[in-house]
Amino acid sequence: MRNSALVAWALLAATAVPAQAQVTPHASVEATTDERRRGISWSDGEGALAASARLDLSSGFDIGVRALTTRGDPRHGGADAVFEPTLGYSQLLGGFRLDAFATGHVFTNGDGPLDYYEGGASANYTLGPAQAGVEARYAPSQDAIGGSNLYLALRGRVGVPLTPFSFTASAGRSSGAVDDFGRAARLRPDGTYYDWSFGVQHATGPLVLTVEYTGTDIDDTRALSPFAARNNAGDRIAARAALSF
């Protein structure tokens, strides 16, 4: 599956790059006390490092990759890291920004089938210092995640005028079909669940500091699967520092 996912992404990326496209590069490095996604940890509740690179094309497409240390998380078969190639497309329409994307998740040094892919779309509306948006992500049925996965979310951000601070909030719901209960617990411990977050950010030039609370309605008192480690899906406060180039 890993090879087929990477080949498919490469073909999509090649198709998206016109011969005379103008390219704008971006890169960033990050450090976090706990990599939280949809309210659950991707780094076994430990600190993690990440780096990303992206090329924005004048056609509206972008191609990029993100690498993250997963610290041997049982959720991902003890993998050391995950690489996430992404092909995206964005368009501005009035006050809206519309995005569509396809992402692969390729894990290193883990046990069993772990790699999977997903696609999604989002719409965000900006008015002054405030932004609100909706997002949908869907992973078709795959052995590595024990079925399919659908994630729907609402997000908001409000900047404090004349200050470097902004406040963020989100709420999401994960659902999907289950073919293998154990592996489905990688992305959906305890089945269908809700997650939420509240955060504060401080941005100074290329440096963004974030403190965020995340929570879920998952019963985190029991390990339901080897891929759903205990105490990694409950309430947590995590800090993150990101530096962009």
Coordinates of C-alpha atoms in Angstrom, one line a residue, residues 27-201:
A27 CA 9.1 25.7 5.2
S28 CA 8.6 25.4 8.9
V29 CA 9.9 23.5 12.0
E30 CA 7.8 22.7 15.1
A31 CA 8.2 21.4 18.6
T32 CA 5.3 20.3 20.8
T33 CA 4.8 18.8 24.2
D34 CA 2.2 16.4 22.7
E35 CA 1.1 16.0 19.1
R36 CA -2.7 16.0 19.4
R37 CA -5.0 15.3 16.4
R38 CA -8.8 15.2 16.7
G39 CA -8.3 15.1 20.5
I40 CA -6.0 12.0 20.6
S41 CA -2.2 11.8 20.8
W42 CA -0.1 10.8 17.8
S43 CA 3.2 10.8 19.9
D44 CA 2.2 8.5 22.8
G45 CA 1.6 11.5 25.0
E46 CA 5.2 12.7 24.7
G47 CA 6.9 15.6 23.1
A48 CA 7.4 15.6 19.3
L49 CA 9.3 17.4 16.6
A50 CA 8.0 18.2 13.1
A51 CA 9.2 19.8 9.9
S52 CA 7.4 20.7 6.7
A53 CA 8.0 22.1 3.2
R54 CA 5.5 23.3 0.7
L55 CA 5.5 24.8 -2.8
D56 CA 2.7 27.1 -3.7
L57 CA 2.0 27.3 -7.5
S58 CA 0.5 30.2 -9.4
S59 CA -2.2 27.8 -10.7
G60 CA -3.7 27.5 -7.2
F61 CA -2.2 24.1 -6.5
D62 CA 0.3 23.3 -3.8
I63 CA 2.5 20.3 -3.0
G64 CA 4.2 19.6 0.2
V65 CA 5.3 17.1 2.8
R66 CA 5.4 17.0 6.6
A67 CA 7.5 14.8 8.8
L68 CA 6.6 14.1 12.4
T69 CA 8.2 12.0 15.2
T70 CA 5.7 9.6 16.6
R71 CA 7.8 8.3 19.5
G72 CA 7.0 4.7 19.1
D73 CA 3.3 5.3 19.6
P74 CA 1.3 2.0 19.9
R75 CA -1.4 3.8 17.9
H76 CA 0.8 3.5 14.9
G77 CA 2.4 0.1 15.5
G78 CA 5.4 1.5 17.3
A79 CA 6.4 3.7 14.3
D80 CA 9.2 6.2 14.9
A81 CA 7.9 8.8 12.4
V82 CA 5.3 9.6 9.8
F83 CA 5.7 11.3 6.5
E84 CA 2.7 13.1 5.0
P85 CA 2.8 14.1 1.4
T86 CA 0.0 16.4 0.4
L87 CA -1.5 17.8 -2.9
G88 CA -3.8 20.7 -2.4
Y89 CA -5.8 23.3 -4.3
S90 CA -7.1 26.6 -3.0
Q91 CA -9.3 29.3 -4.4
L92 CA -10.5 32.7 -3.0
L93 CA -14.1 33.6 -3.6
G94 CA -15.2 36.8 -2.0
G95 CA -14.5 36.5 1.7
F96 CA -14.2 32.7 1.4
R97 CA -11.1 30.6 1.0
L98 CA -12.0 27.2 -0.4
D99 CA -9.5 24.3 -0.1
A100 CA -9.3 20.7 -1.3
F101 CA -6.5 18.3 -0.5
A102 CA -5.3 14.7 -0.7
T103 CA -2.9 13.4 2.0
G104 CA -0.9 10.2 2.5
H105 CA 0.3 9.0 5.9
V106 CA 3.5 6.9 5.5
F107 CA 4.9 5.4 8.8
T108 CA 8.5 4.2 9.4
N109 CA 9.8 1.3 11.5
G110 CA 6.3 0.2 12.6
D111 CA 4.7 -3.3 12.7
G112 CA 2.0 -4.4 10.3
P113 CA 0.0 -2.4 7.7
L114 CA 0.0 1.2 8.9
D115 CA 0.0 3.5 5.9
Y116 CA -3.3 5.1 4.8
Y117 CA -4.6 8.0 2.7
E118 CA -7.4 10.5 3.0
G119 CA -8.9 13.4 1.1
G120 CA -10.9 16.4 2.2
A121 CA -12.2 20.0 1.7
S122 CA -12.6 23.1 3.8
A123 CA -14.2 26.5 3.5
N124 CA -13.2 29.5 5.7
Y125 CA -14.7 32.9 5.8
T126 CA -12.7 35.9 7.1
L127 CA -14.3 39.1 8.4
G128 CA -11.8 41.6 10.0
P129 CA -9.9 39.8 12.8
A130 CA -12.4 36.9 12.9
Q131 CA -12.4 33.7 10.8
A132 CA -14.9 30.8 10.8
G133 CA -14.7 27.6 8.8
V134 CA -15.9 24.0 8.2
E135 CA -13.9 21.0 7.2
A136 CA -14.5 17.4 6.1
R137 CA -12.0 14.6 5.7
Y138 CA -12.7 11.1 4.5
A139 CA -10.5 8.1 4.4
P140 CA -12.0 5.2 2.3
S141 CA -12.0 1.7 3.8
Q142 CA -8.4 0.5 4.3
D143 CA -6.9 -2.4 6.2
A144 CA -4.5 -0.1 8.1
I145 CA -7.4 1.8 9.8
G146 CA -9.8 -1.1 10.0
G147 CA -12.5 0.4 7.8
S148 CA -13.4 3.9 6.7
N149 CA -13.2 7.2 8.6
L150 CA -15.2 10.4 8.2
Y151 CA -14.3 13.6 10.1
L152 CA -16.4 16.7 10.2
A153 CA -15.4 19.8 12.1
L154 CA -16.2 23.5 12.8
R155 CA -13.3 25.9 13.5
G156 CA -13.0 29.5 14.6
R157 CA -10.3 32.1 15.2
V158 CA -10.5 35.6 16.6
G159 CA -7.5 38.0 16.7
V160 CA -7.2 40.6 19.4
P161 CA -6.8 43.9 17.7
L162 CA -3.4 45.7 18.1
T163 CA -1.9 42.7 19.9
P164 CA -0.1 39.5 18.7
F165 CA -2.7 37.3 20.4
S166 CA -5.5 35.3 18.9
F167 CA -8.0 32.8 20.3
T168 CA -9.0 29.5 18.6
A169 CA -11.8 27.0 19.1
S170 CA -12.9 23.8 17.3
A171 CA -15.4 21.0 17.5
G172 CA -15.4 17.8 15.5
R173 CA -17.0 14.4 15.0
S174 CA -15.3 11.1 13.9
S175 CA -17.4 8.2 12.5
G176 CA -17.1 5.5 9.8
A177 CA -17.6 1.9 9.0
V178 CA -15.7 -0.8 10.9
D179 CA -14.1 -3.9 9.3
D180 CA -11.5 -4.6 12.0
F181 CA -12.4 -3.2 15.5
G182 CA -8.8 -3.3 16.7
R183 CA -7.3 -1.3 13.9
A184 CA -10.3 1.0 13.7
A185 CA -9.4 2.1 17.2
R186 CA -6.3 3.8 15.7
L187 CA -8.4 6.8 14.6
R188 CA -11.6 6.1 16.5
P189 CA -11.0 4.7 20.0
D190 CA -14.3 3.6 21.5
G191 CA -16.1 4.1 18.1
T192 CA -17.8 7.3 17.0
Y193 CA -16.7 10.2 19.1
Y194 CA -16.6 14.0 19.5
D195 CA -13.6 16.2 20.1
W196 CA -13.2 19.9 21.0
S197 CA -10.4 22.4 21.6
F198 CA -9.7 25.9 22.9
G199 CA -6.4 27.7 22.4
V200 CA -4.5 30.9 22.5
Q201 CA -1.7 31.9 20.0

